[in-house]
Amino acid sequence: MEALEEKEAQVAAWLKKIFGDHPIPQYEVNPRTTQILHHLSERNRVRDRDVYLVIEDLKQKAREYESEAKHLQDLLLESVNFSPANLSSTGSRYLNALVDSAVALETKDTSLASFIPAVNDLTSDLFCTKSKNEEIKLELAKLEKNLTATLVLEKCLQEDLKKAELHLSTERARVDNRLQNMDFLKAKSEEFRSGIRAAEEQLSARGMDASLSHQSLVALSEKLAELKRQTIPLKKKLESYLDLMPNPSLAQVKIEEAKRELDTVEAELTKKVNMMEL
């Protein structure tokens, strides 16, 4: 609890330091927000300390550079009785250009031994930069080529998508139409079933034979077809007897047997047909 109160006090002091005379924005005070703000204040304190150290180091270097410059200036005056104030305007420009070059190249002095390596390093950096630029241009050309291919592919995909959507719309309309027809056919089928059941019930109430129902007639029709199929070999057999050489007694017997068998089948067939017509 004491640690939390101490953090709240540190946060309040840090916020007051940050905003100064401006009002501090309202915020919800709870352990979580206090922890977050305390963490930020600690990081800010560390950063301020680092910045302060860098500033002090730069000030120290500036004092050293000023001392070194004053020493060199005094040495120059003592040795050759030379002062920058005695230079012409052209000489001053050259001197300023030399100083600016030394600063730009980050050399320790303006001697030729310092300038040549710096210029070489700068030339090397220039070549590296040009090489990187060429690589970037090649990569950019590849990207442009890939982008063009991607755009073409995207256009093709959009056209295919439109065609697919159109086809899907057509198929959906066709399916909807088929569903409507199916619903209509189902309704009609149910209507016909109801009509058949009602008609069968009426006929049953009137004493109709159950063998004349729709299912029975269908079964009889199938049986009739089977009987017709069975009569075909009998007729062929009869025709073979008709083609035999005349043998009055044997031929007459065979003919009579075939006629009786054929008459029996035809009688049964006629009976079934009459029942179906009823």
Short mmCIF file of C-alpha atoms in Angstrom, two decimals:
data_model
loop_
_atom_site.label_atom_id
_atom_site.label_comp_id
_atom_site.label_asym_id
_atom_site.label_seq_id
_atom_site.Cartn_x
_atom_site.Cartn_y
_atom_site.Cartn_z
CA MET A 1 0.00 0.00 0.00
CA GLU A 2 2.83 2.40 0.90
CA ALA A 3 4.64 1.52 -2.32
CA LEU A 4 1.51 2.35 -4.35
CA GLU A 5 1.10 5.71 -2.58
CA GLU A 6 4.77 6.48 -3.20
CA LYS A 7 4.34 5.69 -6.92
CA GLU A 8 1.25 7.92 -7.06
CA ALA A 9 3.23 10.76 -5.51
CA GLN A 10 6.08 10.26 -8.00
CA VAL A 11 3.61 10.19 -10.89
CA ALA A 12 1.91 13.38 -9.68
CA ALA A 13 5.26 15.15 -9.36
CA TRP A 14 6.33 13.96 -12.83
CA LEU A 15 3.07 15.11 -14.44
CA LYS A 16 3.37 18.51 -12.75
CA LYS A 17 6.91 18.82 -14.09
CA ILE A 18 5.84 17.82 -17.60
CA PHE A 19 2.78 20.09 -17.91
CA GLY A 20 4.16 22.97 -15.86
CA ASP A 21 1.60 25.76 -15.57
CA HIS A 22 -0.89 23.91 -17.80
CA PRO A 23 -3.64 21.86 -16.13
CA ILE A 24 -3.01 18.14 -15.87
CA PRO A 25 -5.58 16.10 -17.92
CA GLN A 26 -8.04 14.11 -15.86
CA TYR A 27 -7.43 10.39 -15.67
CA GLU A 28 -8.74 7.47 -13.64
CA VAL A 29 -6.49 6.79 -10.70
CA ASN A 30 -6.15 3.06 -10.12
CA PRO A 31 -3.26 0.62 -9.65
CA ARG A 32 -3.02 -0.13 -13.36
CA THR A 33 -2.89 3.51 -14.57
CA THR A 34 -0.51 4.36 -11.71
CA GLN A 35 1.79 1.49 -12.75
CA ILE A 36 1.74 2.56 -16.42
CA LEU A 37 2.42 6.24 -15.64
CA HIS A 38 5.14 5.31 -13.14
CA HIS A 39 6.81 3.16 -15.82
CA LEU A 40 6.62 6.07 -18.28
CA SER A 41 8.05 8.49 -15.70
CA GLU A 42 10.98 6.15 -15.04
CA ARG A 43 11.73 5.83 -18.76
CA ASN A 44 11.43 9.61 -19.14
CA ARG A 45 13.82 10.14 -16.22
CA VAL A 46 16.37 7.76 -17.76
CA ARG A 47 16.02 9.46 -21.15
CA ASP A 48 16.44 12.92 -19.59
CA ARG A 49 19.57 11.71 -17.81
CA ASP A 50 21.00 10.33 -21.08
CA VAL A 51 20.17 13.55 -22.92
CA TYR A 52 21.78 15.57 -20.14
CA LEU A 53 24.94 13.46 -20.36
CA VAL A 54 25.06 13.88 -24.15
CA ILE A 55 24.60 17.65 -23.83
CA GLU A 56 27.36 17.88 -21.23
CA ASP A 57 29.63 15.78 -23.44
CA LEU A 58 28.96 18.05 -26.42
CA LYS A 59 29.61 21.13 -24.28
CA GLN A 60 32.87 19.61 -23.13
CA LYS A 61 33.89 18.83 -26.70
CA ALA A 62 32.91 22.36 -27.76
CA ARG A 63 35.11 23.83 -25.03
CA GLU A 64 37.94 21.55 -26.12
CA TYR A 65 37.52 22.55 -29.77
CA GLU A 66 37.43 26.23 -28.82
CA SER A 67 40.56 25.80 -26.71
CA GLU A 68 42.29 23.94 -29.54
CA ALA A 69 41.23 26.59 -32.06
CA LYS A 70 42.50 29.39 -29.79
CA HIS A 71 45.77 27.51 -29.29
CA LEU A 72 46.23 27.04 -33.04
CA GLN A 73 45.33 30.66 -33.70
CA ASP A 74 47.85 31.88 -31.13
CA LEU A 75 50.46 29.52 -32.54
CA LEU A 76 49.79 30.84 -36.05
CA LEU A 77 50.13 34.44 -34.88
CA GLU A 78 53.34 33.74 -32.99
CA SER A 79 55.00 31.80 -35.81
CA VAL A 80 54.13 33.78 -38.95
CA ASN A 81 52.32 36.75 -37.52
CA PHE A 82 49.21 35.61 -39.46
CA SER A 83 45.58 36.29 -38.52
CA PRO A 84 42.36 35.33 -40.35
CA ALA A 85 41.35 38.97 -40.08
CA ASN A 86 44.25 39.85 -42.40
CA LEU A 87 42.93 37.62 -45.22
CA SER A 88 41.32 39.03 -48.32
CA SER A 89 37.70 38.24 -49.15
CA THR A 90 38.83 35.53 -51.55
CA GLY A 91 41.13 34.03 -48.97
CA SER A 92 38.33 34.12 -46.39
CA ARG A 93 36.05 32.28 -48.79
CA TYR A 94 38.72 29.66 -49.43
CA LEU A 95 39.33 29.28 -45.72
CA ASN A 96 35.61 28.95 -45.01
CA ALA A 97 35.26 26.41 -47.83
CA LEU A 98 38.20 24.44 -46.38
CA VAL A 99 36.60 24.47 -42.94
CA ASP A 100 33.19 23.51 -44.32
CA SER A 101 34.77 20.66 -46.28
CA ALA A 102 36.54 19.42 -43.16
CA VAL A 103 33.27 19.55 -41.23
CA ALA A 104 31.33 17.80 -44.01
CA LEU A 105 34.00 15.09 -44.36
CA GLU A 106 34.28 14.82 -40.56
CA THR A 107 38.10 15.04 -40.62
CA LYS A 108 40.11 15.72 -37.52
CA ASP A 109 41.94 18.59 -39.25
CA THR A 110 42.39 20.31 -42.62
CA SER A 111 45.59 18.56 -43.60
CA LEU A 112 45.96 16.73 -46.90
CA ALA A 113 46.57 13.47 -45.03
CA SER A 114 43.10 13.81 -43.52
CA PHE A 115 41.32 14.96 -46.68
CA ILE A 116 42.54 12.18 -49.00
CA PRO A 117 41.22 9.21 -46.94
CA ALA A 118 37.99 11.10 -46.32
CA VAL A 119 37.56 11.76 -50.05
CA ASN A 120 38.39 8.12 -50.83
CA ASP A 121 35.80 6.96 -48.31
CA LEU A 122 33.29 9.35 -49.80
CA THR A 123 34.06 8.08 -53.32
CA SER A 124 33.66 4.50 -52.12
CA ASP A 125 30.33 5.41 -50.54
CA LEU A 126 29.32 7.06 -53.79
CA PHE A 127 30.10 3.92 -55.79
CA CYS A 128 28.22 1.80 -53.26
CA THR A 129 25.27 4.15 -53.46
CA LYS A 130 25.30 4.01 -57.27
CA SER A 131 25.46 0.20 -57.13
CA LYS A 132 22.56 0.12 -54.71
CA ASN A 133 20.65 2.50 -56.95
CA GLU A 134 21.19 0.17 -59.91
CA GLU A 135 20.01 -2.77 -57.84
CA ILE A 136 16.98 -0.78 -56.74
CA LYS A 137 16.24 0.15 -60.37
CA LEU A 138 16.43 -3.52 -61.41
CA GLU A 139 14.22 -4.51 -58.51
CA LEU A 140 11.83 -1.69 -59.39
CA ALA A 141 11.71 -2.88 -63.01
CA LYS A 142 10.91 -6.41 -61.80
CA LEU A 143 8.23 -5.06 -59.51
CA GLU A 144 6.74 -3.01 -62.34
CA LYS A 145 6.72 -6.09 -64.56
CA ASN A 146 5.13 -8.19 -61.83
CA LEU A 147 2.66 -5.40 -61.14
CA THR A 148 1.68 -5.28 -64.82
CA ALA A 149 1.22 -9.05 -64.89
CA THR A 150 -0.76 -8.86 -61.65
CA LEU A 151 -3.01 -6.13 -63.05
CA VAL A 152 -3.62 -8.18 -66.20
CA LEU A 153 -4.37 -11.25 -64.09
CA GLU A 154 -6.67 -9.21 -61.88
CA LYS A 155 -8.55 -7.94 -64.92
CA CYS A 156 -8.91 -11.50 -66.25
CA LEU A 157 -10.09 -12.69 -62.87
CA GLN A 158 -12.64 -9.88 -62.71
CA GLU A 159 -13.96 -10.82 -66.14
CA ASP A 160 -14.10 -14.50 -65.14
CA LEU A 161 -15.87 -13.50 -61.94
CA LYS A 162 -18.45 -11.51 -63.91
CA LYS A 163 -19.00 -14.49 -66.22
CA ALA A 164 -19.29 -16.83 -63.24
CA GLU A 165 -21.77 -14.50 -61.55
CA LEU A 166 -23.82 -14.27 -64.76
CA HIS A 167 -23.74 -18.05 -65.16
CA LEU A 168 -24.64 -18.49 -61.51
CA SER A 169 -27.54 -16.07 -61.88
CA THR A 170 -28.79 -17.98 -64.93
CA GLU A 171 -28.44 -21.32 -63.19
CA ARG A 172 -30.15 -19.96 -60.08
CA ALA A 173 -33.08 -18.77 -62.21
CA ARG A 174 -33.20 -22.18 -63.91
CA VAL A 175 -33.11 -23.99 -60.59
CA ASP A 176 -35.83 -21.73 -59.20
CA ASN A 177 -37.95 -22.48 -62.26
CA ARG A 178 -37.37 -26.21 -61.83
CA LEU A 179 -38.25 -25.97 -58.15
CA GLN A 180 -41.46 -24.19 -59.03
CA ASN A 181 -42.27 -26.86 -61.61
CA MET A 182 -41.41 -29.55 -59.09
CA ASP A 183 -43.69 -27.97 -56.51
CA PHE A 184 -46.43 -27.76 -59.12
CA LEU A 185 -45.91 -31.40 -60.12
CA LYS A 186 -45.89 -32.48 -56.48
CA ALA A 187 -49.14 -30.62 -55.89
CA LYS A 188 -50.68 -32.18 -59.00
CA SER A 189 -49.40 -35.63 -58.02
CA GLU A 190 -50.92 -35.26 -54.58
CA GLU A 191 -54.13 -34.04 -56.19
CA PHE A 192 -54.20 -37.07 -58.48
CA ARG A 193 -53.48 -39.40 -55.55
CA SER A 194 -56.32 -37.86 -53.60
CA GLY A 195 -58.60 -38.18 -56.65
CA ILE A 196 -57.59 -41.82 -57.13
CA ARG A 197 -58.16 -42.60 -53.45
CA ALA A 198 -61.54 -40.85 -53.53
CA ALA A 199 -62.54 -42.68 -56.71
CA GLU A 200 -61.42 -46.02 -55.27
CA GLU A 201 -63.36 -45.33 -52.10
CA GLN A 202 -66.48 -44.47 -54.15
CA LEU A 203 -66.11 -47.58 -56.29
CA SER A 204 -65.50 -49.69 -53.21
CA ALA A 205 -68.63 -48.26 -51.63
CA ARG A 206 -70.57 -49.23 -54.76
CA GLY A 207 -69.34 -52.80 -54.50
CA MET A 208 -66.59 -52.73 -57.11
CA ASP A 209 -64.34 -55.79 -57.21
CA ALA A 210 -60.95 -55.05 -55.65
CA SER A 211 -59.29 -56.71 -58.61
CA LEU A 212 -60.35 -53.75 -60.78
CA SER A 213 -58.41 -51.20 -58.76
CA HIS A 214 -55.58 -49.24 -60.31
CA GLN A 215 -52.87 -51.41 -58.78
CA SER A 216 -54.68 -54.58 -59.80
CA LEU A 217 -55.11 -53.32 -63.38
CA VAL A 218 -51.42 -52.47 -63.52
CA ALA A 219 -50.57 -55.97 -62.31
CA LEU A 220 -52.96 -57.49 -64.88
CA SER A 221 -51.40 -55.37 -67.61
CA GLU A 222 -47.98 -56.67 -66.69
CA LYS A 223 -49.32 -60.23 -66.61
CA LEU A 224 -51.00 -59.71 -70.00
CA ALA A 225 -47.71 -58.58 -71.48
CA GLU A 226 -46.06 -61.68 -70.02
CA LEU A 227 -48.77 -63.93 -71.51
CA LYS A 228 -48.35 -62.32 -74.91
CA ARG A 229 -44.66 -62.95 -74.64
CA GLN A 230 -45.33 -66.60 -73.80
CA THR A 231 -47.65 -67.05 -76.82
CA ILE A 232 -44.88 -66.08 -79.24
CA PRO A 233 -42.96 -69.41 -78.99
CA LEU A 234 -46.28 -71.34 -79.16
CA LYS A 235 -47.19 -69.63 -82.40
CA LYS A 236 -43.72 -70.32 -83.78
CA LYS A 237 -44.09 -73.94 -82.70
CA LEU A 238 -47.45 -74.16 -84.49
CA GLU A 239 -45.94 -72.68 -87.62
CA SER A 240 -43.21 -75.33 -87.53
CA TYR A 241 -45.86 -78.04 -87.43
CA LEU A 242 -47.62 -76.49 -90.40
CA ASP A 243 -44.40 -76.74 -92.40
CA LEU A 244 -44.11 -80.53 -91.83
CA MET A 245 -44.70 -83.07 -94.59
CA PRO A 246 -48.29 -84.35 -94.66
CA ASN A 247 -48.91 -87.16 -92.17
CA PRO A 248 -52.64 -87.04 -91.68
CA SER A 249 -53.02 -88.83 -88.38
CA LEU A 250 -49.90 -87.48 -86.56
CA ALA A 251 -50.22 -84.01 -88.01
CA GLN A 252 -53.87 -83.84 -87.09
CA VAL A 253 -53.06 -84.79 -83.47
CA LYS A 254 -50.29 -82.22 -83.16
CA ILE A 255 -52.43 -79.55 -84.75
CA GLU A 256 -55.29 -80.24 -82.40
CA GLU A 257 -52.98 -80.11 -79.39
CA ALA A 258 -51.49 -76.82 -80.51
CA LYS A 259 -54.94 -75.40 -81.27
CA ARG A 260 -56.23 -76.35 -77.84
CA GLU A 261 -53.18 -74.84 -76.14
CA LEU A 262 -53.50 -71.69 -78.24
CA ASP A 263 -57.24 -71.47 -77.55
CA THR A 264 -56.59 -71.77 -73.83
CA VAL A 265 -54.03 -68.97 -73.87
CA GLU A 266 -56.24 -66.78 -76.08
CA ALA A 267 -59.24 -67.40 -73.83
CA GLU A 268 -57.30 -66.40 -70.75
CA LEU A 269 -55.90 -63.40 -72.62
CA THR A 270 -59.39 -62.34 -73.76
CA LYS A 271 -60.69 -62.69 -70.21
CA LYS A 272 -57.94 -60.47 -68.88
CA VAL A 273 -58.50 -57.88 -71.61
CA ASN A 274 -62.24 -57.82 -70.89
CA MET A 275 -61.54 -57.33 -67.19
CA MET A 276 -59.20 -54.41 -67.96
CA GLU A 277 -61.83 -52.79 -70.22
CA LEU A 278 -64.34 -52.93 -67.39
#
